[in-house]
Coordinates of C-alpha atoms and ligand atoms in Angstrom, one line a residue:
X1 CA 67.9 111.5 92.8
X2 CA 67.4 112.4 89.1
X3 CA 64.5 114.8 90.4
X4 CA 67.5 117.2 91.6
X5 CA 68.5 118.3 88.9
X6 CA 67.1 118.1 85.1
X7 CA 70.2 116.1 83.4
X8 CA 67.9 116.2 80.2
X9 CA 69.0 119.8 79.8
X10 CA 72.8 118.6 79.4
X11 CA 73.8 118.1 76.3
X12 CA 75.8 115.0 76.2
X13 CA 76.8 114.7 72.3
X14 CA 80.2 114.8 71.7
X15 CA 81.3 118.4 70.3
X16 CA 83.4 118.6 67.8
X17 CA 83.9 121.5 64.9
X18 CA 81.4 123.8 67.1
X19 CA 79.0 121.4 66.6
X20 CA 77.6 118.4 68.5
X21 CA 77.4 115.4 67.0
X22 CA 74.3 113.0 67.2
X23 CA 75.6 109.5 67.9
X24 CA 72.5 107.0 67.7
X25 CA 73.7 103.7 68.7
X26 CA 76.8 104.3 69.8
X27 CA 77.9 102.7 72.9
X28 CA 77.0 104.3 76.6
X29 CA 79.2 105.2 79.7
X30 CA 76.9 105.8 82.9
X31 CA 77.8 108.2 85.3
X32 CA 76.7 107.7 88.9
X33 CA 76.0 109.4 91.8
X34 CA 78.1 108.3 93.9
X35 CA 76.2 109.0 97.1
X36 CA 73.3 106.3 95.7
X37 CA 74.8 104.2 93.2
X38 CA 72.1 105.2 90.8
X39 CA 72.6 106.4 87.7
X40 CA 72.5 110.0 86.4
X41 CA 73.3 110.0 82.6
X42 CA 73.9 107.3 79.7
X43 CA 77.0 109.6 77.9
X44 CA 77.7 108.4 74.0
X45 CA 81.5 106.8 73.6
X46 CA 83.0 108.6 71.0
X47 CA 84.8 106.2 68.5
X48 CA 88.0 106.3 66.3
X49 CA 86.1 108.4 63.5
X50 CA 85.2 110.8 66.1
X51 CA 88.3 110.7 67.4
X52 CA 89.9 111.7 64.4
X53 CA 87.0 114.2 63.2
X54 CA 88.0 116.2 66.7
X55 CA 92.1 116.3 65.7
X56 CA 91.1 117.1 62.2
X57 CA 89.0 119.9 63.4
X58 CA 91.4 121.1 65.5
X59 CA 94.0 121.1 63.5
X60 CA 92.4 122.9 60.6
X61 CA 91.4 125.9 63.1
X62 CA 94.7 126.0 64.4
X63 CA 95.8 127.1 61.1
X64 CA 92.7 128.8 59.9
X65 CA 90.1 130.7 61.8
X66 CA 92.1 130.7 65.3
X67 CA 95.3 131.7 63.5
X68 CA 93.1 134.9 62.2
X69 CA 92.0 136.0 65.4
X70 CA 94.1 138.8 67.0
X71 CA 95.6 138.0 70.2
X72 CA 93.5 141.0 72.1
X73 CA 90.4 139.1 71.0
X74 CA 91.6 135.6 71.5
X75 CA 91.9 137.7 75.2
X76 CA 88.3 138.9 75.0
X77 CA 87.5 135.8 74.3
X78 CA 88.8 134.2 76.9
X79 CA 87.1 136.5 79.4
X80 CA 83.6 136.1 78.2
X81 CA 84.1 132.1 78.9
X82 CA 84.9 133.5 82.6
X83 CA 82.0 135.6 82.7
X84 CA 80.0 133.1 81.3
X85 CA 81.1 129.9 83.7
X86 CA 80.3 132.5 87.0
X87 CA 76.7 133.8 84.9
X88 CA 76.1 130.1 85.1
X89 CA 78.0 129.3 88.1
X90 CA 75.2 127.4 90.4
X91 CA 74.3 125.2 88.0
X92 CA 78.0 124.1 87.0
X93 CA 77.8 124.0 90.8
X94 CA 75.0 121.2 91.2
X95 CA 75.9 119.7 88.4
X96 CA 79.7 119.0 89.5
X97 CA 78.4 118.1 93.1
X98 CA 76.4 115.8 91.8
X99 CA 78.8 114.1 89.2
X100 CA 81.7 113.9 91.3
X101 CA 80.5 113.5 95.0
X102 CA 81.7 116.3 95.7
X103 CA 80.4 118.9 98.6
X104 CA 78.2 121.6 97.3
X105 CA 80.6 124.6 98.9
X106 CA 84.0 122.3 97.2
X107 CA 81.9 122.5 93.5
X108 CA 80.8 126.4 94.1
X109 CA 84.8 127.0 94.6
X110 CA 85.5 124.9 91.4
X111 CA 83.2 127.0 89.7
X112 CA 84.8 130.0 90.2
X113 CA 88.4 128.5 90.1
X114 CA 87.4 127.4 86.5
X115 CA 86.4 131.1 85.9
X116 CA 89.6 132.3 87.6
X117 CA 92.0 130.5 85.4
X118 CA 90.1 131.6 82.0
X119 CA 90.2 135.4 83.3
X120 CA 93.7 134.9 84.5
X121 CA 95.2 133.4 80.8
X122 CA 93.1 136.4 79.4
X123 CA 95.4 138.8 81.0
X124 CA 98.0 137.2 79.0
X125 CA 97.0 136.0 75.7
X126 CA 98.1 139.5 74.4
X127 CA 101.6 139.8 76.4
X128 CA 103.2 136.5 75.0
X129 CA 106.5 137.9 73.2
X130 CA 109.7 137.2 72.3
X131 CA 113.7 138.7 72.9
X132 CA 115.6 140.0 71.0
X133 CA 118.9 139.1 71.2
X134 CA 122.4 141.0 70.6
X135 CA 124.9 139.7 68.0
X136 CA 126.8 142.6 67.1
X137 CA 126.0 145.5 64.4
X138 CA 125.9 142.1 61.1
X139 CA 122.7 140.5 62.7
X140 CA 119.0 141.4 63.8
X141 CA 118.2 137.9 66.2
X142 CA 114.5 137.1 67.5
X143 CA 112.6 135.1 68.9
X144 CA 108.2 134.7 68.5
X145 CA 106.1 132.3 70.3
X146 CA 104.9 129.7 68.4
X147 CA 101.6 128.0 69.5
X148 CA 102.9 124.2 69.8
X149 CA 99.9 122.5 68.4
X150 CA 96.9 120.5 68.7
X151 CA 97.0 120.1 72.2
X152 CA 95.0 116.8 73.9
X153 CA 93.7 117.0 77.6
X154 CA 92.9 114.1 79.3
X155 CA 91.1 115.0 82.3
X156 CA 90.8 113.3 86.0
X157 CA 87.6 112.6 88.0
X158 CA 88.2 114.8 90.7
X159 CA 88.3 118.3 89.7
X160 CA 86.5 118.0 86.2
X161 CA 85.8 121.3 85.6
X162 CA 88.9 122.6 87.2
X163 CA 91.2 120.6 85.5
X164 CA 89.9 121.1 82.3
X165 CA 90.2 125.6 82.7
X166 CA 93.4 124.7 84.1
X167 CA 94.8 123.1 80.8
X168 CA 92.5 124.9 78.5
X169 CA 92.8 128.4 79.3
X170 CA 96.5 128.9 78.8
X171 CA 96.6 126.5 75.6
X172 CA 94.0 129.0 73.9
X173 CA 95.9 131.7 75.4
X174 CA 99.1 130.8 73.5
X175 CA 97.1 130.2 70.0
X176 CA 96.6 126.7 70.5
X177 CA 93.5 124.1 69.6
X178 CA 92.7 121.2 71.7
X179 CA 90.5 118.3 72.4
X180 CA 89.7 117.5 75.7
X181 CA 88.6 114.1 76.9
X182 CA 86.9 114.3 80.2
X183 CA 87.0 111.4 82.4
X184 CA 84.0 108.4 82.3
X185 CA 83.2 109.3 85.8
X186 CA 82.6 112.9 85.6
X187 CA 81.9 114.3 82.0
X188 CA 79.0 116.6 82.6
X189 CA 80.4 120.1 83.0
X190 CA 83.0 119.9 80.0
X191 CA 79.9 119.2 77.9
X192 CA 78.6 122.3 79.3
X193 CA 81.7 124.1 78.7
X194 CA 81.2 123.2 74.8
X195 CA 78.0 125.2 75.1
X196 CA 79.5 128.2 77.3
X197 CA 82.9 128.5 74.7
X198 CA 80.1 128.5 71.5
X199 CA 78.2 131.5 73.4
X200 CA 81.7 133.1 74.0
X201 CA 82.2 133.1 70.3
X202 CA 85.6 130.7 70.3
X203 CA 85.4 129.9 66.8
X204 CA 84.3 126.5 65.5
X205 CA 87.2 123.3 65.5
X206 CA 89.0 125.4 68.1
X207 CA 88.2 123.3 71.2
X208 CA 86.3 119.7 70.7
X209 CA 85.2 117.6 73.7
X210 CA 84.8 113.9 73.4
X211 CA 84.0 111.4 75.5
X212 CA 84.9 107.6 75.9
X213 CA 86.9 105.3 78.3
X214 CA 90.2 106.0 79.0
X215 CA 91.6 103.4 77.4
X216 CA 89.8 103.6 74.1
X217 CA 88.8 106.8 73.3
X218 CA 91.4 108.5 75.3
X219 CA 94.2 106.1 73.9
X220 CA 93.3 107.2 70.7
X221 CA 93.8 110.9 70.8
X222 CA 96.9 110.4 72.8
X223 CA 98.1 108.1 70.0
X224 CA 96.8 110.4 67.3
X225 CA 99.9 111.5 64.9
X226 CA 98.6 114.9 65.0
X227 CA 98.6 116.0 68.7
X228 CA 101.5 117.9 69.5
X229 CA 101.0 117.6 73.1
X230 CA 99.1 115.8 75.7
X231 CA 98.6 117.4 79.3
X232 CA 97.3 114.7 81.4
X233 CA 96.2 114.6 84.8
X234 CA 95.8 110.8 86.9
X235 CA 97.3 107.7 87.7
X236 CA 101.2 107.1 87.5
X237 CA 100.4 103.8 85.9
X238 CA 97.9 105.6 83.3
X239 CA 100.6 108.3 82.8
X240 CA 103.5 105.7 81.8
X241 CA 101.1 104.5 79.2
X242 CA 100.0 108.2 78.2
X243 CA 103.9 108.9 77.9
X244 CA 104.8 105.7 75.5
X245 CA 101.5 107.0 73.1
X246 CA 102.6 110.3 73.1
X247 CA 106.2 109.4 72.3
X248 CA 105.1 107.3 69.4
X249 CA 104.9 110.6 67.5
X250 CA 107.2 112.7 69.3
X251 CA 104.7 114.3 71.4
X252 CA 105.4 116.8 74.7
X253 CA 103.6 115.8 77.9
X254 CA 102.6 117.2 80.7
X255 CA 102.3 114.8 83.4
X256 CA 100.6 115.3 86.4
X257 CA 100.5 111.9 88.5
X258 CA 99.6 112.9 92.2
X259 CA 101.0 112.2 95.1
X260 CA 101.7 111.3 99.4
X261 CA 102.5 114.8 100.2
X262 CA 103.6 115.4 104.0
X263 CA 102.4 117.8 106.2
X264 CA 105.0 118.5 108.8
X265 CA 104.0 119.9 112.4
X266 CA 106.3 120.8 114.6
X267 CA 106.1 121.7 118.0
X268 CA 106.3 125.7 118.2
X269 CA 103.4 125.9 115.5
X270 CA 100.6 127.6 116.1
X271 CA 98.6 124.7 116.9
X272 CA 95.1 125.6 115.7
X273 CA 96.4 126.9 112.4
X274 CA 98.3 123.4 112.1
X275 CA 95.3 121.2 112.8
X276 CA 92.5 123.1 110.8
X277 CA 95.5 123.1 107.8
X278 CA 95.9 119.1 108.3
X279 CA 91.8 118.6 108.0
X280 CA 92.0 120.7 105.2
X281 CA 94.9 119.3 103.5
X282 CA 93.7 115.6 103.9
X283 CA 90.0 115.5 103.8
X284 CA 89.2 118.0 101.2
X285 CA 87.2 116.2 98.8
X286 CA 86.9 113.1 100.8
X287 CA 90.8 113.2 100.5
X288 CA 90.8 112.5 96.7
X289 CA 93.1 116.1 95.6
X290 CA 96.4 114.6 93.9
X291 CA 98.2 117.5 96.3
X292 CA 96.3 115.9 99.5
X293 CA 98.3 116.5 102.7
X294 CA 97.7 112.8 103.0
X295 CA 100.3 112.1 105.7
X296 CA 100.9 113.8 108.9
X297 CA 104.6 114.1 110.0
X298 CA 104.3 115.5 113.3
X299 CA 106.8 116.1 116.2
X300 CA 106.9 113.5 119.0
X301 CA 106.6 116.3 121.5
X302 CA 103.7 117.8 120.4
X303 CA 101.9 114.7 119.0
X304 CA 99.8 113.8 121.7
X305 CA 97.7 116.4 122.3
X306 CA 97.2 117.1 118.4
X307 CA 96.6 113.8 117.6
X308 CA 93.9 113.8 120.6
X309 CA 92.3 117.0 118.7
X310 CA 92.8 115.6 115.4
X311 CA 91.0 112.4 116.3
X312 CA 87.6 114.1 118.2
X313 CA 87.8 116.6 114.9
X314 CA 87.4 113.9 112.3
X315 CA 85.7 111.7 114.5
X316 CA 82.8 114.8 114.2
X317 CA 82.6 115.1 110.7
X318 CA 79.5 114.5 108.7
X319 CA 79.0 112.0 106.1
X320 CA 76.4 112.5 103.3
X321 CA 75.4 113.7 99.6
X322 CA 77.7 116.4 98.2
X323 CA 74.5 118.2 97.2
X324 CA 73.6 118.4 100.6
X325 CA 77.3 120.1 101.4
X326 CA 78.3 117.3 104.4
X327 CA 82.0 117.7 105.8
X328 CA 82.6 114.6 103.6
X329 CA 81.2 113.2 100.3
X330 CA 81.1 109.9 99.1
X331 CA 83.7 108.1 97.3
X332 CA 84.3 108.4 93.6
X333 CA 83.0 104.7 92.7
X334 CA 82.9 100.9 94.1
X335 CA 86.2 100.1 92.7
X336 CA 87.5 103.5 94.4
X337 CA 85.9 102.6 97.6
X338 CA 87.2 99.1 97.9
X339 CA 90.6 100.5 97.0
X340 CA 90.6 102.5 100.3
X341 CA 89.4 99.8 102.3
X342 CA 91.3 97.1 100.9
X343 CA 94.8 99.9 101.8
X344 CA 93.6 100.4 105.1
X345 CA 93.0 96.7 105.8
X346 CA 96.6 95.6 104.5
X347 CA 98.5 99.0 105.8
X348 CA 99.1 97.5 109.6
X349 CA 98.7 100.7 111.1
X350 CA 96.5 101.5 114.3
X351 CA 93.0 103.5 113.8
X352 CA 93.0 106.4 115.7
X353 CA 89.6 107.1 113.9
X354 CA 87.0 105.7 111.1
X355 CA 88.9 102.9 109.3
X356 CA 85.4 101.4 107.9
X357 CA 83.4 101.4 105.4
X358 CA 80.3 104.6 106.2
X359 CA 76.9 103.7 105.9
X360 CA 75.1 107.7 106.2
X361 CA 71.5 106.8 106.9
X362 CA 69.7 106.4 103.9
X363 CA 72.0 106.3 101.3
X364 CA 73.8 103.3 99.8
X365 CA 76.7 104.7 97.9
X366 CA 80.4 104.7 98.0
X367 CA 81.0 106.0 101.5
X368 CA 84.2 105.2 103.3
X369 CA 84.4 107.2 107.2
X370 CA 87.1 110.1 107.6
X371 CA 90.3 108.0 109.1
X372 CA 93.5 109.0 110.8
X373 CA 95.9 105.9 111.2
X374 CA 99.1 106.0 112.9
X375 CA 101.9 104.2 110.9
X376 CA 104.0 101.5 112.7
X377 CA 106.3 101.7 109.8
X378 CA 107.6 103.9 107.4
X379 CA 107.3 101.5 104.6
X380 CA 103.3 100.6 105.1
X381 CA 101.8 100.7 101.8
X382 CA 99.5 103.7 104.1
X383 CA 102.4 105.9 104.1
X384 CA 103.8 104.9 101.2
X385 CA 101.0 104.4 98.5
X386 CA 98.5 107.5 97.0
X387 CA 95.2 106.2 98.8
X388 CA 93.0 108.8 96.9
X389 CA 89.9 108.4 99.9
X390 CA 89.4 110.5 103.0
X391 CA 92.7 108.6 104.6
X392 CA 95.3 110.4 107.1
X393 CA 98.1 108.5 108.0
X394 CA 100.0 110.1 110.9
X395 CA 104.4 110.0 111.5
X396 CA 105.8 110.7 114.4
X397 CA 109.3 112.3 114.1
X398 CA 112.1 112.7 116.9
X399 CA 113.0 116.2 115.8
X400 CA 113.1 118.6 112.6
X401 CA 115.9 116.6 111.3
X402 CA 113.6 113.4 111.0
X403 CA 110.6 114.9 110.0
X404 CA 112.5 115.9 107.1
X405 CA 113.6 112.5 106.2
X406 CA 110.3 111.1 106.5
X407 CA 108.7 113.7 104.7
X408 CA 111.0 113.2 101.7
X409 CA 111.1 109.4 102.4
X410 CA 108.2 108.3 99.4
X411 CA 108.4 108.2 95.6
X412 CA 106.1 111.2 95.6
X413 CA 107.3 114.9 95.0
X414 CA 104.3 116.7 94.6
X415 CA 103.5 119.3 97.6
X416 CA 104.9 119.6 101.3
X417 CA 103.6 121.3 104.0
X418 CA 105.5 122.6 107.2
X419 CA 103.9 124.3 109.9
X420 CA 106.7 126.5 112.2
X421 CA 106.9 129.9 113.5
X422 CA 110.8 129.2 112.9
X423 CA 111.7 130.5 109.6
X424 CA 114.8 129.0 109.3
X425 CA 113.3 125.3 109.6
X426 CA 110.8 126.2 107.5
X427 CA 113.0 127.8 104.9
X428 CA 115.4 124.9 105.1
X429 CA 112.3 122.1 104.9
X430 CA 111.6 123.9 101.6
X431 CA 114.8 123.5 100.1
X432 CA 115.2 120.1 101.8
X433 CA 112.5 118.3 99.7
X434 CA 112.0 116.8 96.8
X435 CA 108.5 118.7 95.4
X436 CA 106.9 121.1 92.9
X437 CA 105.6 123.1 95.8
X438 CA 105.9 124.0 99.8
X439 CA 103.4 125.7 101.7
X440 CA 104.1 127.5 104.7
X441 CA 102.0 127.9 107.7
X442 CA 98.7 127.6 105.3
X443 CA 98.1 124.3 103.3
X444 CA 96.9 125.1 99.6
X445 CA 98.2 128.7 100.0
X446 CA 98.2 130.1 96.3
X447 CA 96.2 129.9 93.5
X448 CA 95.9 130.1 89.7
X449 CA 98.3 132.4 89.7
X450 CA 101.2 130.2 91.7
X451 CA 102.9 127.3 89.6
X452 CA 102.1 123.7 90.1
X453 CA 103.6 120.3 89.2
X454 CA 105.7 117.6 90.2
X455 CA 108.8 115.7 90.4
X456 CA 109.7 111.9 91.3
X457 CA 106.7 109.8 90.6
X458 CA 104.3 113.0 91.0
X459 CA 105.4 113.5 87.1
X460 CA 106.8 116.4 85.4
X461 CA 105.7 120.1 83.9
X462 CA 104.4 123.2 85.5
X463 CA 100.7 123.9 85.1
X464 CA 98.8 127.5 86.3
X465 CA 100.9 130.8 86.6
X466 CA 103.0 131.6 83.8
X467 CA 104.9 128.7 83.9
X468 CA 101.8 126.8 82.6
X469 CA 102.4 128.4 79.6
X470 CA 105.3 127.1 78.6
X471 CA 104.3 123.7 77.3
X472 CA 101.9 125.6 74.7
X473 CA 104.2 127.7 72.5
X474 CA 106.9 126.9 71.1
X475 CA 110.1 129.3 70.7
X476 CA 111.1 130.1 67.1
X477 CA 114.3 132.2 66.6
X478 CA 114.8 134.1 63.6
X479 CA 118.1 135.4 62.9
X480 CA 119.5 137.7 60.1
X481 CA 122.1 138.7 58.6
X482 CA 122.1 142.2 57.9
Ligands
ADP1 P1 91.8 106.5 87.6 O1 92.4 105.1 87.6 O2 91.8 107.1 88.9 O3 90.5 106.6 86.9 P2 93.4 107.3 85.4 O4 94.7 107.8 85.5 O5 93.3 105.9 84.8 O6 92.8 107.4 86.8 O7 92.5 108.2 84.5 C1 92.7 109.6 84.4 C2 92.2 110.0 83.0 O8 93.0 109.2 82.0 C3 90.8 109.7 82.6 O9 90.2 110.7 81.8 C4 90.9 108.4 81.9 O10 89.8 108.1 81.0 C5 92.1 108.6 81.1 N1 92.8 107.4 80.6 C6 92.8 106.1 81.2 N2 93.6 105.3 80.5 C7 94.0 106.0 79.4 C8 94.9 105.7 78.3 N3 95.4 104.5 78.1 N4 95.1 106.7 77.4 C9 94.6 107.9 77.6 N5 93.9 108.3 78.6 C10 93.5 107.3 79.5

């Protein structure tokens, strides 16, 4: 395994101040691939002095060297760490694949994704302003944008890279520092990242990566007095414990927490459109995406037929190495794999495909097969549980009116999906349900540019577009009497 790529040439010191920090002894995290079990890289835990070197040295740039830099170069500078990601783009590429699981193609769009939300906070770095705001001819009244902070980013398994331009980008946009804490699993490309921001010129202190277990060296920063805000990306259960740390010092959160979004299908959709959507939507990365389309919700009418489709479709799919770009990668890790299996076991529901652990030939890793399962019952932990694996669980709904109910019937409120050529129903579904975001007719429609969060249990705050500013500056009004 380790002949496919030269993990020697990743530099897995912690980096903090703009420099990297040699830590003999210190404790080591493995990370796997996932497709053998075997492991890739020993990565050095950083401890509580580290910990608090990376908040010191972000908060001294926040208020020194990044506080001199004019926004049109904090701008530049965010465009050179585009450029410099897609320069370097096929090795970020390998290395993600391998690190996460993840198929080759699914890294390459990562890549550039990461690359995309770096140019696309460039655009704005210089354009953050204020109002002004009329009080009659005795006042001037104003408001600036204040950058809020030292800003901590704690950083999910599944779209390392991703997640970590998604948070980043606009915090540096808005004249904030940060420290980023990638997750055990998958830490290689944020220590690349240290090396592409130092090549971009981002000034020393400015950004600091450090890595650790969740619950220690994550804990930490998220405790740490002098974070003003944590965006976090995971579990609920992780983000109810994120939450309390923060809150210890009165910090903001962002809280990203996933979700059972629905895919609705009904019956005057355009069928092919629907069915290559619902693959999409709940297989993508072997189904782990917090925004998976993880439950069907389809009209009884229809439902045959599609779900014949649906099963011969996933039945087909391959199973393999990420690197070697298979329809589905393995799982993230054992305890991940089991997790799947254990749901599927315990959900009641009938296989209309997979359902078992998958055993591609050669390799002994963390495979579980694409599944579809039809739900008996709307309270089966399968429709109403985040399964995080390569897991559909199908609905069948009487008419519009109950697919509605079911799709809004979870403690999720992340995405939902509708497929309709009516745009009424598909207008009303929208306003109907309880979610950050609807897509219409195309699963995953948007980008960096199209705001992203959730509400119920899916958590709270808007990430990407300008919305995912808003958590990193802090309005200041200034008014004067004249
Ligand atoms: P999972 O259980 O799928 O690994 P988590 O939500 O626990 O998901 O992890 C998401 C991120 O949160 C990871 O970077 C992990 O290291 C981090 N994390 C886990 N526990 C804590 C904690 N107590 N405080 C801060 N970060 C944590």
């Amino acid at each position: 395994m380790t002949q496919l790529f030269d993990f020697d040439s990743i530099n897995l010191s912690p980096f903090v101040d703009g420099k990297r920090i040699s830590l003999s002894g210190a404790d080591v995290i493995p990370t796997y691939d996932a497709a053998s079990g075997s492991v890739l890289c020993n990565v050095p835990v950083s401890d509580e002095n580290i910990v608090n070197d990376a908040v010191a040295s972000a908060k001294r740039a926040l208020k020194g060297p990044w506080a001199k830099v004019i926004p049109a170069e904090r701008s530049r500078m965010l465009m050179r760490v585009a450029q410099l990601i897609r320069k370097d783009a096929a090795r970020l590429a390998t290395i993600e694949s391998l690190d996460s699981g993840k198929p080759l193609r699914e890294a390459k769009g990562d890549i550039e994704t990461s690359a995309r939300y770096f140019e696309y906070y460039a655009g704005i770095a210089d354009k953050l302003q204020g109002d002004t705001i009329p009080l009659g001819p005795d006042f001037v009244s104003f408001t600036m944008h204040e950058p809020i902070g030292v800003t901590a980013h704690i950083i999910p398994w599944n779209f390392p890279l991703v997640t970590t331009a998604r948070g980043l980008a606009p915090a540096l946009a808005a004249g904030c520092t940060a420290v980023v804490k990638p997750a055990e699993q998958t830490p290689l490309t944020a220590l690349v990242l240290a090396d592409i921001l130092t090549e971009a010129g981002v000034p020393p202190g400015v950004v600091n990566i450090i890595c650790g277990p969740g619950n220690k060296t994550g804990a930490l920063l998220c405790e740490h007095p002098d974070v003003a805000h944590v965006t976090f990306t995971g579990s609920v259960a992780t983000g109810k414990t994120v939450m309390r740390a923060a809150a210890s010092h009165v910090a903001s959160v962002t809280m990203e927490l996933g979700g059972k979004s629905p895919v609705v299908v009904l019956a005057d959709a355009n069928m092919d459109d629907a069915l290559n959507g619902t693959l999409k939507a709940a297989f993508m990365n072997a189904g782990q995406v917090c925004s998976a389309g993880s439950r069907l919700v389809i009209e009884k009418s229809c439902a045959d037929a599609f779900l014949d489709k649906l099963a011969a479709r996933v039945g087909a799919f391959t199973l393999g190495r990420g690197i070697d770009d298979p329809d589905i990668g393995p799982v993230i890790s054992e305890q991940q794999v089991r997790k799947v299996a254990s749901i599927v076991a315990e959900s009641g529901a009938q296989t209309l495909a997979g359902g078992k652990l998958g055993k591609p030939s050669g390799l002994n890793g963390w495979f579980y097969e694409p599944t579809v399962l039809l739900a008996k019952d709307a309270r089966s932990v399968a429709v109403q549980e985040e399964i995080f694996g390569p897991v559909l669980t199908v609905q069948i709904a009487d008419d519009f009116d109950h697919a509605c109910a079911l799709a809004e019937d979870t403690p999720y409120g992340l995405v939902g999906g509708i497929y309709t050529r009516d745009v009424s129903k598909a207008l009303k579904f929208s306003r109907h349900l309880s979610a950050g975001q609807i897509f219409i007719n195309q699963y995953f429609a948007g980008g960096v540019e199209t705001p992203f969060g959730g509400t119920k249990n899916s958590g709270f705050g808007r990430e990407k577009g300008l919305e995912g500013l808003k958590a990193y500056y802090a309005v200041k009004t200034v008014t004067a009497r004249l």
